[in-house]
Structure formats: structure tokens, C-alpha cells
Short mmCIF file of C-alpha atoms and ligand atoms in Angstrom, two decimals:
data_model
loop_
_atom_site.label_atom_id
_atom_site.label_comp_id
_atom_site.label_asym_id
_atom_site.label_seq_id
_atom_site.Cartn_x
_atom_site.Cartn_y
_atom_site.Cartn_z
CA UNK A 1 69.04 100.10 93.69
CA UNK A 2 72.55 99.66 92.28
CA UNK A 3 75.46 100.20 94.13
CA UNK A 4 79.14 100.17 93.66
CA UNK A 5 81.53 99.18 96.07
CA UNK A 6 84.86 100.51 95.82
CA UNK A 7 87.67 98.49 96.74
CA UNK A 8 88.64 95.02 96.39
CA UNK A 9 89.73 92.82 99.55
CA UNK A 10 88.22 90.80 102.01
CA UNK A 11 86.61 93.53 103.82
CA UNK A 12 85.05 94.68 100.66
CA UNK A 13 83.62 90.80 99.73
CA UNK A 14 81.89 91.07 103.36
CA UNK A 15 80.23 94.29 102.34
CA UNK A 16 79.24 93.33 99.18
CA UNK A 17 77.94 89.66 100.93
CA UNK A 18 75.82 92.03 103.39
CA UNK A 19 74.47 94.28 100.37
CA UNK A 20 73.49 91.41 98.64
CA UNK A 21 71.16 89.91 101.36
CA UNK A 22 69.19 93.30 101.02
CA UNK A 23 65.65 93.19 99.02
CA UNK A 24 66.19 96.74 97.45
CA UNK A 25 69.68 95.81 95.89
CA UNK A 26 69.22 95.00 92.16
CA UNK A 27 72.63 94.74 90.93
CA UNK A 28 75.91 95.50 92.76
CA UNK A 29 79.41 96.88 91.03
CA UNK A 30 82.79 96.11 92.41
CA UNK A 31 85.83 98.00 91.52
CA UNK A 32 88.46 96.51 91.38
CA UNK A 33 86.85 93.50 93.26
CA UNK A 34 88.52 89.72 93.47
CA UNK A 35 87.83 86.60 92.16
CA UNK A 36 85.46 85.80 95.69
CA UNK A 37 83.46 89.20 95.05
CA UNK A 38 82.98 88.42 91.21
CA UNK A 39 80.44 85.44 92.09
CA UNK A 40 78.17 87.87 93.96
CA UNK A 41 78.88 91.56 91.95
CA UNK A 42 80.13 92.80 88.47
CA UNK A 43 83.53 93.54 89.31
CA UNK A 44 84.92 96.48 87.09
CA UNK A 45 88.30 97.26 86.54
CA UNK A 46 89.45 100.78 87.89
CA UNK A 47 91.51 101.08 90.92
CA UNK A 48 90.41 102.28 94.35
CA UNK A 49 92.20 105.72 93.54
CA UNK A 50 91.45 106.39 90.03
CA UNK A 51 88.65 109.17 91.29
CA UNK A 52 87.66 110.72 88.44
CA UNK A 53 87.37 107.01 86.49
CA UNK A 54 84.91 105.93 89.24
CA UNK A 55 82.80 109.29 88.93
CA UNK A 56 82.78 108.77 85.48
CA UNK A 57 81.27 105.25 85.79
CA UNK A 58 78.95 106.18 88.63
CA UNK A 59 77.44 108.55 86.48
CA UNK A 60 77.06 107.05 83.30
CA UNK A 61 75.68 103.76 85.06
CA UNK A 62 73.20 106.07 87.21
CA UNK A 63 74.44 104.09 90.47
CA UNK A 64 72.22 104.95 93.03
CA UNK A 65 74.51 104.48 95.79
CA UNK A 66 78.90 104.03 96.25
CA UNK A 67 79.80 102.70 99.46
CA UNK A 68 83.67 103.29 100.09
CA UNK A 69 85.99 100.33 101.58
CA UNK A 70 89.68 101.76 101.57
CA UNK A 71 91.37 104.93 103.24
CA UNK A 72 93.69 106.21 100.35
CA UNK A 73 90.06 107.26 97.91
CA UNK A 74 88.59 108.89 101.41
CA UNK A 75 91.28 110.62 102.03
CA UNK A 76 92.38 111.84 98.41
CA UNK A 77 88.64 113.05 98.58
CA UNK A 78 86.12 110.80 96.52
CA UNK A 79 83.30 111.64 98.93
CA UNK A 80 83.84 115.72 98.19
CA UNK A 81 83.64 114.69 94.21
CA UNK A 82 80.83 112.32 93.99
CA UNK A 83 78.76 115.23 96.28
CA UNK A 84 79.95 117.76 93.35
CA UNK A 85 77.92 116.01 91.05
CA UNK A 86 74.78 115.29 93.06
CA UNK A 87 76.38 111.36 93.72
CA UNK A 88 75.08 109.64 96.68
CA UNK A 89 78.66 107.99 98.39
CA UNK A 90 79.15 106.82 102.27
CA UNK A 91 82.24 107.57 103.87
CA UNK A 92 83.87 110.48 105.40
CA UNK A 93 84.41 113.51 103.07
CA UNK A 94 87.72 114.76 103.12
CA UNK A 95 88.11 117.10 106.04
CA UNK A 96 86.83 114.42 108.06
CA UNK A 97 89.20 111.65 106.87
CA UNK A 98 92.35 113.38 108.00
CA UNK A 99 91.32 111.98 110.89
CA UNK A 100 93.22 109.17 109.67
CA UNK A 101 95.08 110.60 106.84
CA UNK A 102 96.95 112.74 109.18
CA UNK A 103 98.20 111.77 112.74
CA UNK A 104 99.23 114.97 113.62
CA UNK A 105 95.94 116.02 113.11
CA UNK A 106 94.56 113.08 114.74
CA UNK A 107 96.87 114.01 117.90
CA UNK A 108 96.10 117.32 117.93
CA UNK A 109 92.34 117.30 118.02
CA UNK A 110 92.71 114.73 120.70
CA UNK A 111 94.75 116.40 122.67
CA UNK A 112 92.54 120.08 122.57
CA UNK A 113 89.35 117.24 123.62
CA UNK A 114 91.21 115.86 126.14
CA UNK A 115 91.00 112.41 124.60
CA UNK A 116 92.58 109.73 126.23
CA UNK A 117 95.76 109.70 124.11
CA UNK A 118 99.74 108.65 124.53
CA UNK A 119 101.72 111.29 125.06
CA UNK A 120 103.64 112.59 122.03
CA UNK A 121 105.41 115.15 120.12
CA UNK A 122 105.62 116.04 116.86
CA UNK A 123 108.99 117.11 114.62
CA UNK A 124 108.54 118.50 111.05
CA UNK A 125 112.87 119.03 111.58
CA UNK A 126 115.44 115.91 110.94
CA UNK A 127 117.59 117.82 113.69
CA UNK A 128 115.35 118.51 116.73
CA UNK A 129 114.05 115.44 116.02
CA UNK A 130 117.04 114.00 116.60
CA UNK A 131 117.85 116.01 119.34
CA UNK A 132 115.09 114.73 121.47
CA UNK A 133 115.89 110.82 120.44
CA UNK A 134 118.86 111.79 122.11
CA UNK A 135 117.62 112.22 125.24
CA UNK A 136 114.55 110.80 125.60
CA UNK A 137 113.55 107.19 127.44
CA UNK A 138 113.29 104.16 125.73
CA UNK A 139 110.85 102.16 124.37
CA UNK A 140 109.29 105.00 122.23
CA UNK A 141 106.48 104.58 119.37
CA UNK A 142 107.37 106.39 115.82
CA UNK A 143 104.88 106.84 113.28
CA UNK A 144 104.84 108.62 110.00
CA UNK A 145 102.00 111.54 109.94
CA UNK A 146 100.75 110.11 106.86
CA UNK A 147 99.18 107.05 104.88
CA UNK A 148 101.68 104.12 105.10
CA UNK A 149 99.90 101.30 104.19
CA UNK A 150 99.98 100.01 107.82
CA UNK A 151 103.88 100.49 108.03
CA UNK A 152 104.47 103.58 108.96
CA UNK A 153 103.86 102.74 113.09
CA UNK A 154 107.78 101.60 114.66
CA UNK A 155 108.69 100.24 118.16
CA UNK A 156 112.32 101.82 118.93
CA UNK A 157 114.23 100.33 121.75
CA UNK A 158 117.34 102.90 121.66
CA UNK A 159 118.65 105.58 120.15
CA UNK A 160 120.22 103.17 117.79
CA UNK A 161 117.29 102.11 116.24
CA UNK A 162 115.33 105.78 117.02
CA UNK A 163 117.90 107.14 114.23
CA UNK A 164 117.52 104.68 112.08
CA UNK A 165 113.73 104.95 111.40
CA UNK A 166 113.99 108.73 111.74
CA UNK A 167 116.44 108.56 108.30
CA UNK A 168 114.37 106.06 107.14
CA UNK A 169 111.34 108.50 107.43
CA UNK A 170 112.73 111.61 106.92
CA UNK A 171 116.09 111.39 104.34
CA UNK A 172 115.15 108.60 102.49
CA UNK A 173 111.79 109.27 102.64
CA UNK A 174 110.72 106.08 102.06
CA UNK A 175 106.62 107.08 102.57
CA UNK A 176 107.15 110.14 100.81
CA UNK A 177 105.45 112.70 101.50
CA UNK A 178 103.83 110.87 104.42
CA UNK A 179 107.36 110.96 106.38
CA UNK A 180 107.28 114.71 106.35
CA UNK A 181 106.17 115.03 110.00
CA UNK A 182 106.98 112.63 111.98
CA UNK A 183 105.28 111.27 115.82
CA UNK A 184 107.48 110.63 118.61
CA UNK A 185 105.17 108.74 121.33
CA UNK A 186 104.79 106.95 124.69
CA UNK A 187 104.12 103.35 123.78
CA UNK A 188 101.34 101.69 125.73
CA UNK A 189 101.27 98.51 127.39
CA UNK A 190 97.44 96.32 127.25
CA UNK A 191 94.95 94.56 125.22
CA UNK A 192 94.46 96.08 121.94
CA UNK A 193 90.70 96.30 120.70
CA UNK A 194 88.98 97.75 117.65
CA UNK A 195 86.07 99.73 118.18
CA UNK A 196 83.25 100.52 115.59
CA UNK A 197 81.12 103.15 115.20
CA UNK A 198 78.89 104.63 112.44
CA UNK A 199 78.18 108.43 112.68
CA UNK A 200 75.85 110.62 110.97
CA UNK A 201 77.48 114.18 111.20
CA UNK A 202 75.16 114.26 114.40
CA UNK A 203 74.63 111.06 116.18
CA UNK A 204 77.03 107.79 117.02
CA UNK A 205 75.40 104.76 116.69
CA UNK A 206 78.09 102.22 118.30
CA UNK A 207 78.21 99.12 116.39
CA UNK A 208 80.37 96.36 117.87
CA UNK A 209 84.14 95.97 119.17
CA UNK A 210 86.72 93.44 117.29
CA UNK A 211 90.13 92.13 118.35
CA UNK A 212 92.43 91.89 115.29
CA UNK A 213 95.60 89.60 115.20
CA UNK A 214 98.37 91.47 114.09
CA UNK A 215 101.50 89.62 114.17
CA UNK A 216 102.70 86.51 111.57
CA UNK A 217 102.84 83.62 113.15
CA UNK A 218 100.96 82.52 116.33
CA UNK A 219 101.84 83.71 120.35
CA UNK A 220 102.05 87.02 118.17
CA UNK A 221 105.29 86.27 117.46
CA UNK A 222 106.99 87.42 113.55
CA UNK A 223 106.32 91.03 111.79
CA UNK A 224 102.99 93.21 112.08
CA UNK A 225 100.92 92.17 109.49
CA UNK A 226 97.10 94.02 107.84
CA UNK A 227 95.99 91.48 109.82
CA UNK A 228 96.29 87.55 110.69
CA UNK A 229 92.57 87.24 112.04
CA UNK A 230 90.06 89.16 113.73
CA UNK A 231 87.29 87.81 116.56
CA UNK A 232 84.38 89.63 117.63
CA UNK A 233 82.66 90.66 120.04
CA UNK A 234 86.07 91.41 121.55
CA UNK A 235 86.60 89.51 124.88
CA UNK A 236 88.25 92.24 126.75
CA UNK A 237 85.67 95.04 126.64
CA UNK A 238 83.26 94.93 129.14
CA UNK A 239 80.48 96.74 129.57
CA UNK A 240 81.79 100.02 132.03
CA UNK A 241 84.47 100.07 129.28
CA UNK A 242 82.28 100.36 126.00
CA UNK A 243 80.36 102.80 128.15
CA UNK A 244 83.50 104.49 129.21
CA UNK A 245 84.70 104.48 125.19
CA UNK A 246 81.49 105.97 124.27
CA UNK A 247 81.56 108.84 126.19
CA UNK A 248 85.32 109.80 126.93
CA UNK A 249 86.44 108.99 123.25
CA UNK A 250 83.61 108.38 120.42
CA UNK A 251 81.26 111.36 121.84
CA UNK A 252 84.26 114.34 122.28
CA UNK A 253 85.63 113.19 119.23
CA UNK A 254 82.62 113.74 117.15
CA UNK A 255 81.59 116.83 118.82
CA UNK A 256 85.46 118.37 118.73
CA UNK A 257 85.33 117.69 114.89
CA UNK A 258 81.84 119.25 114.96
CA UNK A 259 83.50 122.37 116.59
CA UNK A 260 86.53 122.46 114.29
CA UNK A 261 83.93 122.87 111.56
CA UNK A 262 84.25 118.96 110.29
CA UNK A 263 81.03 116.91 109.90
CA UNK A 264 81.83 113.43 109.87
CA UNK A 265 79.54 111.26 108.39
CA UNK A 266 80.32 107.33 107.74
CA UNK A 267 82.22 104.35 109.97
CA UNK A 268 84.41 105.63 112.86
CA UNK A 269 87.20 102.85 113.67
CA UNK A 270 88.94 103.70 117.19
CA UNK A 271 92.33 101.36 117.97
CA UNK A 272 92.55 101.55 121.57
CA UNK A 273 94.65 100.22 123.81
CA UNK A 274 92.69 99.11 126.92
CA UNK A 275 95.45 100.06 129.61
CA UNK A 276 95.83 100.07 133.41
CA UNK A 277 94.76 103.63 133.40
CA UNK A 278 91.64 102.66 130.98
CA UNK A 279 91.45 103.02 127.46
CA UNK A 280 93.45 104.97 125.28
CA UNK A 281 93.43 105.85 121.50
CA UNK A 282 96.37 104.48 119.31
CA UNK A 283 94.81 105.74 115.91
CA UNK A 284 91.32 106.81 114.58
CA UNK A 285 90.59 105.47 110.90
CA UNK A 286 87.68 106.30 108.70
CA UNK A 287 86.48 103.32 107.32
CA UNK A 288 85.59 99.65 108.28
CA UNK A 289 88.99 97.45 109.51
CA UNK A 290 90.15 94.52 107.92
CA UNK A 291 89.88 91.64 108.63
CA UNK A 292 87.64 93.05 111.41
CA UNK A 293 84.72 93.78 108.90
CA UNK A 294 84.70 89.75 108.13
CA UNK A 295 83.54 89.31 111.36
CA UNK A 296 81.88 92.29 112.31
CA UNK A 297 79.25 92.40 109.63
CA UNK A 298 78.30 88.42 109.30
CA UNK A 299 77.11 89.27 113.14
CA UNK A 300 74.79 92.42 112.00
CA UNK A 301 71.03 91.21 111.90
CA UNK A 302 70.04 95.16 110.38
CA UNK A 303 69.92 95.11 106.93
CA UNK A 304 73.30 97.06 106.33
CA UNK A 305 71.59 99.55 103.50
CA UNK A 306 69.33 100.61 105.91
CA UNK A 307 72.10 101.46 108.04
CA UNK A 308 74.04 103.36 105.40
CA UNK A 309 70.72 104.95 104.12
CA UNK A 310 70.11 106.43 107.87
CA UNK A 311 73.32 107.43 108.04
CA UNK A 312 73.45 109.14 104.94
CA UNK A 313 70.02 111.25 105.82
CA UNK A 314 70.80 111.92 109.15
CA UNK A 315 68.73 109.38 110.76
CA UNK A 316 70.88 106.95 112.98
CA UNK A 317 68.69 108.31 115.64
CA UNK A 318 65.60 106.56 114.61
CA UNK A 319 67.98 103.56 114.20
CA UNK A 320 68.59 100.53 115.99
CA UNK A 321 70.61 97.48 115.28
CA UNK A 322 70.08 94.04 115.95
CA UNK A 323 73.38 91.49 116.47
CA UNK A 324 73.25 88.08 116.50
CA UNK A 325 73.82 86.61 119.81
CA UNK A 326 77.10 84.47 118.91
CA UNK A 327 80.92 84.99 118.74
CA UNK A 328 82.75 85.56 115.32
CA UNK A 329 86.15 84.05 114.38
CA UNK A 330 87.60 84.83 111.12
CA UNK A 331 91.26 83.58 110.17
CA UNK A 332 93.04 85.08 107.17
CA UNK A 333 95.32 82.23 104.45
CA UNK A 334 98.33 83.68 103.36
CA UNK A 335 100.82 83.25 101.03
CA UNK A 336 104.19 82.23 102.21
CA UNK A 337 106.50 84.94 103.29
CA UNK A 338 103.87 87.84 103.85
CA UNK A 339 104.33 90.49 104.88
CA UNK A 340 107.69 91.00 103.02
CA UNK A 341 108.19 89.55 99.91
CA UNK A 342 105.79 86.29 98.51
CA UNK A 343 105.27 84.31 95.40
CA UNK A 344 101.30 84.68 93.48
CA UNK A 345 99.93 82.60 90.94
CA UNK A 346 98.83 79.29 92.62
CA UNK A 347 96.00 77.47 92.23
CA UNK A 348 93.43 77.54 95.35
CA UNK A 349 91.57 74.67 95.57
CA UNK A 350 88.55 72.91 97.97
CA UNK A 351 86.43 76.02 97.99
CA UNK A 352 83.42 74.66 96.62
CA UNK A 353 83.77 71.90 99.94
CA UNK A 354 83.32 74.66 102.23
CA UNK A 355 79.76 74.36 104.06
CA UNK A 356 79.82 75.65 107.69
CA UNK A 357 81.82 78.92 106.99
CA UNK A 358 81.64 82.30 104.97
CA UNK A 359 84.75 82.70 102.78
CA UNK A 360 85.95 86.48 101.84
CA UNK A 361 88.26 86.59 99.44
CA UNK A 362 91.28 88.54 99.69
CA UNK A 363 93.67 88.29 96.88
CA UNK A 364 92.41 85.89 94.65
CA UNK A 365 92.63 86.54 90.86
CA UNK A 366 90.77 84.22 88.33
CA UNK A 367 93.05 82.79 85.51
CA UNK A 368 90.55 80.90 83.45
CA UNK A 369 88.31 79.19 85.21
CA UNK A 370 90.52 78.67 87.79
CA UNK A 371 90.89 80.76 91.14
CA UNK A 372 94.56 81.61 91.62
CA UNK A 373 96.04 83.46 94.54
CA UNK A 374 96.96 87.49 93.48
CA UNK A 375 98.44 89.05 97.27
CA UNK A 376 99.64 88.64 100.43
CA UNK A 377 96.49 88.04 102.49
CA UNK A 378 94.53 84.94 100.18
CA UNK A 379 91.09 84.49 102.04
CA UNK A 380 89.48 84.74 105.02
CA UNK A 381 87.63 81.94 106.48
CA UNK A 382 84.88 83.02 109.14
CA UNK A 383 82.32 80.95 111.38
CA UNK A 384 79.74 82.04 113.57
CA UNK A 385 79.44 79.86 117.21
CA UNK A 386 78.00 80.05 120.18
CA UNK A 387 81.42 80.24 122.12
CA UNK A 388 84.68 81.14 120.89
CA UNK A 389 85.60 78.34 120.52
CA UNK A 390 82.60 76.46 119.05
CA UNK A 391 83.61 78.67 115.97
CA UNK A 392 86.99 78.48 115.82
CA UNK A 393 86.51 74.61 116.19
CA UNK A 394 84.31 75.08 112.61
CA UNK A 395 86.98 77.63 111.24
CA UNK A 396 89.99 74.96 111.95
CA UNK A 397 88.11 72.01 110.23
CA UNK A 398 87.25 74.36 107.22
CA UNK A 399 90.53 75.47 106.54
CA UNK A 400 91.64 72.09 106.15
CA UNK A 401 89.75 71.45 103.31
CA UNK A 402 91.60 73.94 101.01
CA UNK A 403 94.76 74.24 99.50
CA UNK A 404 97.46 76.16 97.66
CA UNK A 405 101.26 76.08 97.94
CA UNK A 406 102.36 78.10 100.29
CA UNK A 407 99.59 78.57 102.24
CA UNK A 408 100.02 79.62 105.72
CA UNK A 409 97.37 80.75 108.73
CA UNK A 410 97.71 81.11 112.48
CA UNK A 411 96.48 78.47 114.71
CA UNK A 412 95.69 80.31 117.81
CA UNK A 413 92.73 82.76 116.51
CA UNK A 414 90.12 83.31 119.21
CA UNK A 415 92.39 80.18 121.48
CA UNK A 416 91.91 81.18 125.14
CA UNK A 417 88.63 82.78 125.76
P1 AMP B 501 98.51 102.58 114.51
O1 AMP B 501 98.58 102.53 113.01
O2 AMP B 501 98.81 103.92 115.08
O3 AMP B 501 97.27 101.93 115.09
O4 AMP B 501 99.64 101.57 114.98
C1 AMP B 501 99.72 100.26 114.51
C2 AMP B 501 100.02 99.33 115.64
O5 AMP B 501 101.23 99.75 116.30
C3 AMP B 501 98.97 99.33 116.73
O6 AMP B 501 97.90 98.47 116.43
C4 AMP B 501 99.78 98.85 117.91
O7 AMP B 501 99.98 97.46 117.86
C5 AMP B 501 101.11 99.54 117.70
N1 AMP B 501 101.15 100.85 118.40
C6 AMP B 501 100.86 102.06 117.89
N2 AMP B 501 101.02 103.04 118.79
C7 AMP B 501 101.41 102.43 119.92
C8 AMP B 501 101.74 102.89 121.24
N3 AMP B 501 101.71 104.18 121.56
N4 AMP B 501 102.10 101.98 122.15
C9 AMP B 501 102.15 100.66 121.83
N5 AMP B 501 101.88 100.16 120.63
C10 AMP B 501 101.51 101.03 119.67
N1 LIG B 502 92.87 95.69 110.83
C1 LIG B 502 93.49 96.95 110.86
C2 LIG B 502 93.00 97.92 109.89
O1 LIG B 502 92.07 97.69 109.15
O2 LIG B 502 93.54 99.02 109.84
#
């Protein structure tokens, strides 16, 4: 089979990784791809929302199969393109991404399902919006209805600070269109856990639960970030609450869609927060997390085409996976000053030293023969261990093998359980 990948970060080297481990994959395309994902697949160079471009290529290299990474070509509607033309493509068409290309939407259909849900409202108005700032309580949760590239979520403390995201969002319109409507929410106090699941229009195969490290620097201390490091299984979900998830959240969400006329077929990624009063949603996306996919998938023992495959015809029924019976730490190397602004270019060396660990590549660029560092998030390193800490122990003494100026990680990934 051949199969292109679309996308071109760490999450997408893990898939490609997986694809590559299965017998019936002959060649595998990457677009964009990274320096990391060029040593395994023929990385091609159209972007993740150049649609048409991708068709094009899809069709003239007779790929047998496109597997989707990011949000923005899901929700701009790849999957309802590549079906036009008789191309086989896993993800969520695009009815079923607003799921996570629209909060409001998200909000809504949780709130007719009675999902477990903060309370909100929602203001498509500068001045009512304002008008309740004025007199609600404080802290409150604002979030653009939109895409925002993970930026569009703020913690307001006062009024103060209410009004100044709410001209952000809505006069200066700094996420566009995105900005439009805006979410005025309760903000929840807990754990935070990520939740996969894969769905096949009909049944939900639940696949395994993730903790991702959002802030900077360690103690979660610093800026929100894609992502600082991810650990899975996730420590804080037992078992009465991946039951409970299962059938107050993953199970009424896929049958309200069903009802609203929306098949959803591909990954299912629930953000909960697991509070006092149980768990509760923060944000449904439609696609695999990242960084939690670099620790999610070295842990699947099912050959991951199968699982796509079974998805695609319906099947997950007949379907069951098999996990390996260890803990996952991944940490992610970034370049100095991410999230705001950072310098690229540098030289990453020590790769090749790297024995006990997988390393996705995040941005990486090659320059020669050289691999140089292209983003914000560099690499992630991930080990498998029988404890926690057994892997972050591995993890830690990997790291310090490479190098590149600037370089910065966390410390305290998977410390503590
Ligand atoms: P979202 O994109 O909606 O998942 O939000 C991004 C991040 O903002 C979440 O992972 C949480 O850390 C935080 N967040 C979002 N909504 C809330 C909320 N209602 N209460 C507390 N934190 C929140
Ligand atoms: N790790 C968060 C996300 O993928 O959205």
C-alpha cells in the first residue's frame, strides 16, 4: 500500500514510525514532513492546507490511503474532497470536525446531550459581551469560537483583563474570523487528562488516556505551550472514571452527532478536566494530540493500519487492541524563548547516540547534511518503562546526549507518580 501522511510534526513522525512497522506498507509520503520523518518516508513539499495540491498528488501517485495529522485540513474539509474523487482518507469529514473547529458548536451539542460541560455563554456582540464581563464573577475562561492555533483559550481574573481579551478578540481581531463569537465560561479546577478514542461513524473503540504538560518551564510554571511533554497511561484516571468517560461523554457524544445528522468517523480527542464533581469536557478535537500521540502510539501493540482500515469500513467492532503493559514518557526540546518569539537555524547534534529512546522530530529542517532546528518545539524524546519513572530515568539520560544552542526541556515530566 502507499500512504501519505499529511502534516509534518512530531505527532506526524510517530504515525509515520507506526505505519512503517506494518507488512502491507510499501512506501509512505509525508507532506510537508521534517528532517526526523524524511529517514523513514518521502517527504513532499505542499503544506497541510494546500487541499487541492494534496488531491492532486494523491491522485496522480494512486495513494492507496491519506491519513490526516492536523486540525486546520479537517476542518477546511480535505476528508469531503478526497471522498469526491473516490480517495480513501481517515479523519473526520467536515461536519464532523466542527466539533473542534467551532466551540460554539462544540458547547452547544454538549449542552442539548447533557454532557458534562462548564457552564458558558456565548456573545456574537462586543457590547453585551461586555455587559456581562461587567457583572459577572471572577476567574472566568474566554475562548475564541474558532481555530487559534492553541491560543485562543484565556484565564481572566477581572474585568480589567476580561476587556482586554474581549478587544483583543473582537476589535482587533487578532484570530480573525475565529474571534467572531466569542465563549464566556466557568473555569474548572482538577487534573487535566487527554482521552482517545477512534470511532467508526457507529462504534467507539477507546484507545488510551494521556496527560500532556502544558506550561514552559517545570511546577507548570511560564506560558501555555502545544505542549512541554506528554505521559501515558495517564495516572489520574482510574478505572470507574474511564468507564464513567465512556458512557457519560464519548457514547452521547457520538450518538448526539449521529442524531444531528453528523457521522464521525476517525480519532476522537476529549480534554477533560477530572473535577470534584467528576469529569468534565474542556474541548473535543478531531485528530490525534501532540505530543500525546508520541506516547500514545509507541504503546499500541495493533498494527495501526489495521486500526485505520477497520475504522474506515466500519469494523471497529470486530476490533480489538492490544497495549503494551508499560508507562510512556515523552519530553519535548525546545528552542529558547518558545512559545513567543525564538531563534532557528542551529545545528542539532548526538542523535545518532541515542539507543534506549524513540526520537520524533518536531521542527527540524535539514541544511545539507546537517539536521538544523526549523520551530518552536525541536524533538521529542520518548521511552517506554515499566514505572514512570523507570522511563523517565531513560528519557533524562537520553536527552543529555544531544545538543543545540538554546535548547531547553522540562525536568519534571512524569516526576511524582
Ligand atoms: P481548550 O483549547 O479549550 O482545551 O483550552 C486550552 C487549555 O485551557 C486547557 O487545556 C486548560 O488548561 C485551559 N482551560 C480551558 N477551559 C478551561 C476551563 N473552563 N477551566 C479551566 N481551565 C480551562
Ligand atoms: N496536546 C494538545 C493538543 O494536541 O491539542
Amino acid at each position: 500500500m502507499k500512504i501519505l501522511v499529511v502534516g509534518g510534526g512530531g505527532r506526524e513522525h510517530a504515525i509515520v514510525h507506526k505505519l512503517s512497522n506494518s507488512r502491507r506498507v510499501e512506501k509512505i509520503y509525508c507532506a510537508p514532513g521534517n528532517a526526523g520523518i524524511a529517514q523513514m518516508a518521502e517527504c513532499i513539499d505542499i503544506g497541510v492546507n494546500e487541499i487541492e495540491k494534496l488531491k492532486e498528488f494523491a491522485l496522480a501517485n494512486k495513494i492507496d490511503l491519506t491519513v490526516v495529522g492536523p486540525e486546520l485540513p479537517l476542518v477546511e474539509g480535505i476528508v469531503d474532497e478526497f471522498e469526491k474523487v473516490g480517495l480513501r482518507i481517515f479523519g473526520p469529514n467536515k461536519k464532523a470536525a466542527m466539533i473542534e473547529g467551532s466551540k460554539y458548536f462544540a458547547k452547544k451539542l454538549m449542552e442539548k446531550y447533557n454532557i458534562p460541560i462548564a457552564r458558558f455563554k456565548a456573545f456574537c456582540k462586543y457590547k453585551e459581551a461586555l455587559e456581562f464581563l461587567e457583572k459577572t464573577w471572577y476567574p472566568v475562561v474566554m475562548k475564541a469560537d474558532g481555530l487559534a492555533q492553541g491560543k485562543g483559550v484565556f484565564i481572566v481574573r477581572d474585568f480589567i483583563e476580561a476587556k482586554e481579551v474581549l478587544d483583543l478578540m473582537m476589535k482587533k481581531k487578532i484570530f480573525g474570523t475565529s474571534g467572531d463569537t466569542v465563549i464566556i465560561e466557568e473555569m474548572l479546577f482538577g487534573k487535566e487528562a487527554s482521552f482517545f478514542a477512534i470511532v467508526d461513524g457507529e462504534n467507539i473503540l477507546t484507545m488510551m488516556t494521556a496527560m500532556d504538560y502544558k506550561k514552559v518551564y517545570d511546577k507548570d510554571e511560564g506560558p501555555n505551550t502545544g505542549g512541554m511533554g506528554s505521559i501515558a497511561p495517564n495516572p489520574h484516571i482510574d478505572e470507574k472514571t474511564f468507564k464513567e468517560v465512556e458512557e457519560k461523554i464519548l457514547k452521547p457524544v457520538v450518538s448526539g452527532m449521529k442524531e444531528e445528522g453528523i457521522v464521525y468517523k476517525g480519532v476522537l480527542y476529549a480534554g477533560l478536566m477530572l473535577t470534584k464533581e467528576g469529569p468534565k469536557v474542556l474541548e473535543f478535537n478531531a485528530r490525534f494530540g501532540d505530543p500525546e500521540t508520541q506516547v500514545v502510539l509507541p504503546l499500541l501493540k495493533t498494527d495501526l493500519l489495521e486500526v485505520i482500515e477497520a475504522t474506515l469500513d466500519g469494523k471497529l467492532n470486530e476490533l480489538k487492541l492490544e497495549w503494551e503493559d508499560k508507562k510512556a514518557v515523552c519530553v519535548i526540546i525546545s528552542s529558547q524563548g518558545y512559545p513567543l518569539e525564538y531563534k532557528k537555524g542551529f545545528e542539532i547534534s548526538g542523535l545518532e547516540k541515542i539507543r534506549e529512546a524513540f526520537v520524533y522530530h518536531s521542527g527540524t529542517a535539514l541544511k545539507g547534511d546537517k539536521i538544523v532546528t526549523s520551530g518552536g518545539r525541536v524533538l521529542g524524546i520518548t521511552a517506554l518503562g515499566n514505572s514512570y519513572e523507570e522511563a523517565r530515568k531513560i528519557v533524562y539520560r537520553e536527552i543529555e546526549k544531544i545538543h543545540f544552542e538554546g535548547m531547553h526541556y522540562r525536568k519534571d515530566i512524569g516526576a511524582g507518580y
